[in-house]
Coordinates of N, CA and C in Angstrom, one line a residue:
N1278 N -28.0 7.4 35.3 CA -27.1 7.6 34.2 C -27.0 9.1 33.9
S1279 N -25.8 9.6 33.8 CA -25.6 11.0 33.4 C -25.2 11.1 32.0
V1280 N -25.3 12.4 31.5 CA -24.9 12.6 30.1 C -23.5 12.2 29.8
V1281 N -22.6 12.5 30.8 CA -21.2 12.1 30.6 C -21.0 10.6 30.5
G1282 N -21.8 9.8 31.2 CA -21.8 8.4 31.0 C -22.3 7.8 29.7
K1283 N -23.0 8.6 28.9 CA -23.5 8.2 27.7 C -22.8 8.7 26.4
T1284 N -21.8 9.6 26.6 CA -21.2 10.2 25.5 C -19.9 9.4 25.2
G1285 N -19.4 9.6 24.0 CA -18.1 8.9 23.6 C -18.1 8.6 22.1
G1286 N -17.0 8.0 21.7 CA -16.9 7.7 20.3 C -16.0 8.7 19.6
A1287 N -15.9 8.4 18.3 CA -15.0 9.3 17.4 C -15.7 10.6 17.2
D1288 N -14.9 11.7 17.3 CA -15.4 13.0 17.0 C -14.6 13.6 15.8
N1289 N -15.2 13.5 14.7 CA -14.6 14.0 13.4 C -15.2 15.4 13.1
Y1290 N -15.1 16.3 14.1 CA -15.7 17.6 14.1 C -15.5 18.5 12.9
Y1291 N -14.3 18.5 12.3 CA -14.1 19.3 11.2 C -14.6 18.8 9.8
N1292 N -14.9 17.5 9.8 CA -15.5 16.9 8.5 C -16.9 16.7 8.7
N1293 N -17.7 16.8 7.6 CA -19.1 16.6 7.6 C -19.4 15.8 6.3
G1294 N -20.3 14.9 6.4 CA -20.7 14.0 5.3 C -21.4 14.7 4.2
Y1295 N -21.9 15.9 4.4 CA -22.8 16.5 3.4 C -22.1 17.7 2.8
Y1296 N -21.3 18.4 3.5 CA -20.6 19.6 2.9 C -19.2 19.7 3.6
P1297 N -18.4 20.6 3.1 CA -17.0 20.6 3.5 C -16.7 21.1 4.9
G1298 N -17.6 21.2 5.8 CA -17.3 21.5 7.2 C -16.7 22.9 7.4
W1299 N -15.7 22.9 8.3 CA -15.1 24.1 8.7 C -14.1 24.6 7.7
A1300 N -14.5 24.9 6.5 CA -13.5 25.4 5.5 C -14.3 26.3 4.5
H1301 N -13.6 27.3 4.0 CA -14.1 28.2 3.0 C -13.1 28.2 1.9
W1302 N -13.5 27.7 0.7 CA -12.6 27.6 -0.4 C -11.3 26.9 -0.1
G1303 N -11.5 25.8 0.7 CA -10.3 25.0 1.0 C -9.5 25.4 2.2
M1304 N -9.8 26.6 2.8 CA -9.0 27.1 3.9 C -9.7 26.9 5.2
A1305 N -9.1 26.3 6.2 CA -9.7 26.1 7.5 C -10.2 27.4 8.2
I1306 N -11.3 27.3 8.8 CA -11.8 28.4 9.6 C -11.6 28.1 11.1
A1307 N -11.1 29.0 11.8 CA -11.0 29.1 13.3 C -9.8 28.4 13.9
N1308 N -9.0 27.5 13.3 CA -7.9 26.9 14.0 C -6.7 26.8 13.0
P1309 N -5.7 27.6 13.2 CA -4.5 27.5 12.4 C -3.6 26.3 12.6
L1310 N -3.9 25.6 13.7 CA -3.0 24.4 13.9 C -3.5 23.1 13.3
I1311 N -4.7 23.2 12.6 CA -5.2 22.1 11.8 C -4.9 22.4 10.3
A1312 N -4.3 21.5 9.6 CA -3.9 21.8 8.2 C -5.2 21.9 7.3
S1313 N -5.2 23.0 6.5 CA -6.4 23.3 5.6 C -6.4 22.2 4.5
P1314 N -7.6 21.8 4.1 CA -7.8 20.9 3.0 C -7.1 21.3 1.7
I1315 N -6.9 22.6 1.5 CA -6.3 23.0 0.2 C -4.9 22.6 0.1
Y1316 N -4.2 22.2 1.2 CA -2.9 21.7 1.2 C -2.7 20.2 1.0
N1317 N -3.8 19.5 0.9 CA -3.8 18.1 0.6 C -3.2 17.8 -0.8
K1318 N -2.2 17.0 -0.8 CA -1.5 16.8 -2.1 C -2.4 16.0 -3.1
D1319 N -3.3 15.2 -2.6 CA -4.2 14.4 -3.5 C -5.4 15.1 -4.0
G1320 N -5.6 16.4 -3.6 CA -6.8 17.2 -4.0 C -8.0 16.9 -3.2
D1321 N -8.0 16.0 -2.3 CA -9.2 15.7 -1.4 C -9.5 17.0 -0.6
M1322 N -10.7 17.4 -0.5 CA -11.0 18.6 0.2 C -11.6 18.4 1.6
S1323 N -11.2 17.3 2.2 CA -11.6 17.0 3.6 C -10.4 17.2 4.5
F1324 N -10.6 17.4 5.8 CA -9.6 17.5 6.8 C -8.9 16.2 7.0
K1325 N -7.7 16.0 6.8 CA -7.0 14.7 6.9 C -6.3 14.6 8.3
Y1326 N -6.0 15.8 8.9 CA -5.2 15.8 10.2 C -5.9 16.6 11.2
N1327 N -7.1 16.1 11.8 CA -7.7 16.9 12.8 C -7.7 16.3 14.2
R1328 N -6.8 15.3 14.4 CA -6.5 14.8 15.7 C -5.1 15.4 16.0
V1329 N -5.1 16.4 16.8 CA -3.8 17.2 17.0 C -3.5 17.4 18.5
K1330 N -2.3 17.4 18.8 CA -1.8 17.9 20.1 C -0.8 19.0 19.7
A1331 N -0.9 20.2 20.3 CA 0.0 21.3 19.9 C 0.4 22.2 21.1
L1332 N 1.5 22.8 20.9 CA 1.9 23.8 21.9 C 2.2 25.1 21.1
H1333 N 1.7 26.2 21.5 CA 1.9 27.5 20.8 C 2.3 28.5 21.8
L1334 N 3.4 29.2 21.6 CA 3.9 30.2 22.5 C 4.1 31.5 21.6
G1335 N 3.7 32.6 22.2 CA 3.9 33.9 21.6 C 4.3 35.0 22.6
W1336 N 5.1 35.9 22.2 CA 5.4 37.0 23.1 C 5.8 38.2 22.2
S1337 N 5.7 39.4 22.8 CA 6.1 40.6 22.2 C 6.7 41.6 23.2
G1338 N 7.3 42.6 22.7 CA 7.9 43.5 23.6 C 8.6 44.7 22.9
D1339 N 9.0 45.6 23.7 CA 9.8 46.8 23.2 C 11.3 46.6 23.5
I1340 N 12.1 46.7 22.5 CA 13.5 46.6 22.7 C 14.0 48.0 23.1
S1341 N 13.4 49.0 22.6 CA 13.7 50.4 23.0 C 12.4 51.2 22.6
S1342 N 12.5 52.5 22.7 CA 11.4 53.4 22.4 C 11.0 53.4 20.9
E1343 N 12.0 53.0 20.1 CA 11.8 52.9 18.6 C 11.7 51.5 18.0
W1344 N 12.0 50.5 18.8 CA 12.1 49.1 18.3 C 11.1 48.2 19.0
R1345 N 10.4 47.5 18.3 CA 9.4 46.5 18.9 C 9.6 45.1 18.2
Y1346 N 9.2 44.1 18.8 CA 9.3 42.7 18.2 C 8.0 41.9 18.6
V1347 N 7.8 40.9 17.8 CA 6.8 39.9 18.0 C 7.4 38.5 17.7
A1348 N 7.3 37.5 18.5 CA 7.8 36.2 18.2 C 6.8 35.1 18.5
K1349 N 6.7 34.1 17.7 CA 5.8 33.0 17.9 C 6.4 31.7 17.5
L1350 N 6.1 30.6 18.3 CA 6.6 29.3 18.1 C 5.4 28.3 18.2
S1351 N 5.4 27.3 17.3 CA 4.3 26.3 17.4 C 5.0 24.9 17.1
H1352 N 4.5 24.0 17.9 CA 4.9 22.6 17.6 C 3.6 21.8 17.6
N1353 N 3.4 21.0 16.6 CA 2.2 20.2 16.6 C 2.4 18.8 16.1
R1354 N 1.6 17.8 16.6 CA 1.7 16.4 16.2 C 0.3 16.0 15.8
T1355 N 0.2 15.2 14.8 CA -1.2 14.7 14.4 C -1.2 13.2 14.2
W1356 N -2.4 12.7 14.4 CA -2.7 11.2 14.3 C -3.7 11.0 13.2
G1357 N -3.9 11.9 12.3 CA -4.9 11.8 11.2 C -6.3 12.2 11.7
T1358 N -7.3 11.4 11.4 CA -8.7 11.6 11.8 C -9.2 10.4 12.6
P1359 N -10.3 10.5 13.3 CA -10.8 9.3 14.0 C -11.1 8.1 13.1
H1360 N -11.6 8.5 11.9 CA -12.0 7.4 11.0 C -10.9 7.0 10.0
R1361 N -9.9 7.8 9.9 CA -8.7 7.5 9.0 C -7.4 7.9 9.7
P1362 N -7.1 7.1 10.7 CA -5.8 7.3 11.4 C -4.6 7.1 10.5
I1363 N -3.5 7.7 10.8 CA -2.3 7.5 10.0 C -1.4 6.6 10.8
P1364 N -0.6 5.8 10.1 CA 0.3 4.8 10.8 C 1.4 5.4 11.6
D1365 N 1.9 6.6 11.1 CA 3.0 7.2 11.8 C 2.6 8.6 12.2
I1366 N 2.9 9.1 13.4 CA 2.6 10.4 13.9 C 3.4 11.4 13.1
L1367 N 2.7 12.4 12.6 CA 3.4 13.5 11.8 C 3.6 14.7 12.7
E1368 N 4.8 15.3 12.6 CA 5.1 16.5 13.4 C 5.5 17.7 12.6
N1369 N 5.3 18.9 13.2 CA 5.7 20.1 12.5 C 6.1 21.1 13.5
F1370 N 7.1 22.0 13.1 CA 7.5 23.1 14.0 C 7.4 24.3 13.1
S1371 N 6.8 25.4 13.6 CA 6.7 26.6 12.9 C 7.2 27.8 13.8
T1372 N 7.8 28.8 13.2 CA 8.3 29.9 14.0 C 8.1 31.2 13.2
F1373 N 7.9 32.3 13.8 CA 7.7 33.6 13.2 C 8.3 34.7 14.1
A1374 N 9.0 35.6 13.4 CA 9.6 36.7 14.1 C 9.4 38.0 13.3
S1375 N 9.0 39.1 14.0 CA 8.8 40.3 13.3 C 9.4 41.5 14.1
F1376 N 10.1 42.4 13.4 CA 10.7 43.5 14.1 C 10.2 44.8 13.5
Y1377 N 9.9 45.8 14.3 CA 9.4 47.0 13.9 C 10.3 48.2 14.3
Y1378 N 10.6 49.0 13.4 CA 11.3 50.3 13.7 C 10.4 51.4 13.4
I1379 N 10.1 52.2 14.5 CA 9.2 53.3 14.4 C 10.0 54.6 14.9
P1380 N 10.6 55.2 13.9 CA 11.5 56.4 14.3 C 10.7 57.6 14.8
R1381 N 11.1 58.1 15.9 CA 10.5 59.3 16.5 C 10.6 60.5 15.6
K1382 N 11.7 60.6 14.9 CA 12.0 61.8 14.1 C 11.1 61.8 12.8
W1383 N 10.6 60.7 12.4 CA 9.8 60.6 11.2 C 8.4 60.2 11.6
K1384 N 7.6 61.2 12.0 CA 6.2 60.9 12.5 C 5.4 60.1 11.5
G1385 N 4.7 59.0 12.0 CA 3.8 58.2 11.2 C 4.5 57.1 10.4
W1386 N 5.8 57.0 10.4 CA 6.5 56.0 9.6 C 6.8 54.8 10.5
C1387 N 6.7 53.6 9.8 CA 7.0 52.3 10.5 C 7.7 51.4 9.4
F1388 N 8.8 50.9 9.8 CA 9.5 49.9 9.0 C 9.4 48.6 9.6
N1389 N 9.1 47.5 8.9 CA 8.9 46.2 9.5 C 9.6 45.1 8.6
A1390 N 10.2 44.2 9.3 CA 10.8 43.0 8.7 C 10.3 41.8 9.4
S1391 N 9.8 40.8 8.7 CA 9.3 39.6 9.3 C 9.9 38.3 8.6
L1392 N 10.1 37.3 9.4 CA 10.6 36.0 8.9 C 9.7 34.9 9.4
A1393 N 9.5 33.9 8.6 CA 8.7 32.7 9.1 C 9.3 31.4 8.5
L1394 N 9.2 30.3 9.3 CA 9.8 29.1 9.0 C 8.9 27.9 9.4
D1395 N 8.7 27.0 8.5 CA 8.0 25.7 8.9 C 9.0 24.6 8.6
M1396 N 9.0 23.6 9.5 CA 9.8 22.3 9.3 C 8.9 21.2 9.7
G1397 N 8.8 20.2 8.9 CA 8.1 19.0 9.3 C 7.3 18.3 8.2
E1398 N 6.6 17.3 8.6 CA 5.8 16.5 7.6 C 4.4 17.0 7.3
I1399 N 3.9 17.9 8.1 CA 2.5 18.4 7.9 C 2.5 19.4 6.8
Y1400 N 3.2 20.5 7.0 CA 3.2 21.6 6.1 C 4.4 21.6 5.2
G1401 N 5.4 20.7 5.4 CA 6.6 20.7 4.7 C 7.6 21.7 5.2
D1402 N 8.7 21.9 4.5 CA 9.8 22.8 4.9 C 9.6 24.1 4.1
N1403 N 9.3 25.2 4.7 CA 9.0 26.4 4.1 C 9.7 27.6 4.8
F1404 N 10.1 28.6 4.0 CA 10.7 29.8 4.6 C 10.1 31.0 3.8
G1405 N 9.8 32.0 4.6 CA 9.3 33.2 4.0 C 9.7 34.5 4.7
F1406 N 9.8 35.6 4.0 CA 10.1 36.9 4.6 C 9.3 38.0 4.0
Q1407 N 9.2 39.1 4.7 CA 8.4 40.2 4.3 C 9.0 41.5 4.8
L1408 N 9.1 42.5 3.9 CA 9.5 43.8 4.3 C 8.4 44.8 4.0
K1409 N 8.1 45.6 5.0 CA 7.0 46.6 4.8 C 7.5 48.0 5.2
V1410 N 7.0 49.0 4.5 CA 7.1 50.4 4.9 C 5.7 50.9 5.0
H1411 N 5.4 51.5 6.2 CA 4.0 51.9 6.4 C 4.0 53.4 6.9
K1412 N 3.1 54.2 6.3 CA 3.0 55.6 6.7 C 1.6 55.9 7.1
T1413 N 1.4 56.4 8.3 CA 0.1 56.8 8.7 C -0.1 58.3 8.6
F1414 N -1.1 58.8 8.0 CA -1.4 60.2 7.8 C -2.3 60.7 8.8

């Protein structure tokens, strides 16, 4: 008998019966593709969706010597937890794009615009944007 032949069963790794597991103040530690307990609508501070299959893509590049970009896409599906499976698979799609303008004529300045979007049953439908002006001395 090998160790592989003896292992198996449900792995509810993110939840622990004695303390809140992989969370700090309700926010998940280490894995952004698992919904944090703080987002549970019923106030329960356990991980409800830690059986996940996900695809995450990210890329970045230079458009020119003064323009840069970062783009990210994620799609994930969840089946709940091993001990509390959900009847219907939940899905979510998230995307993020950020553009940077770093003018050569203005040393140390950077202008940044970012957009983010979530769609689905896990995180809901959300949209956000951010504008930044940064100066390095």
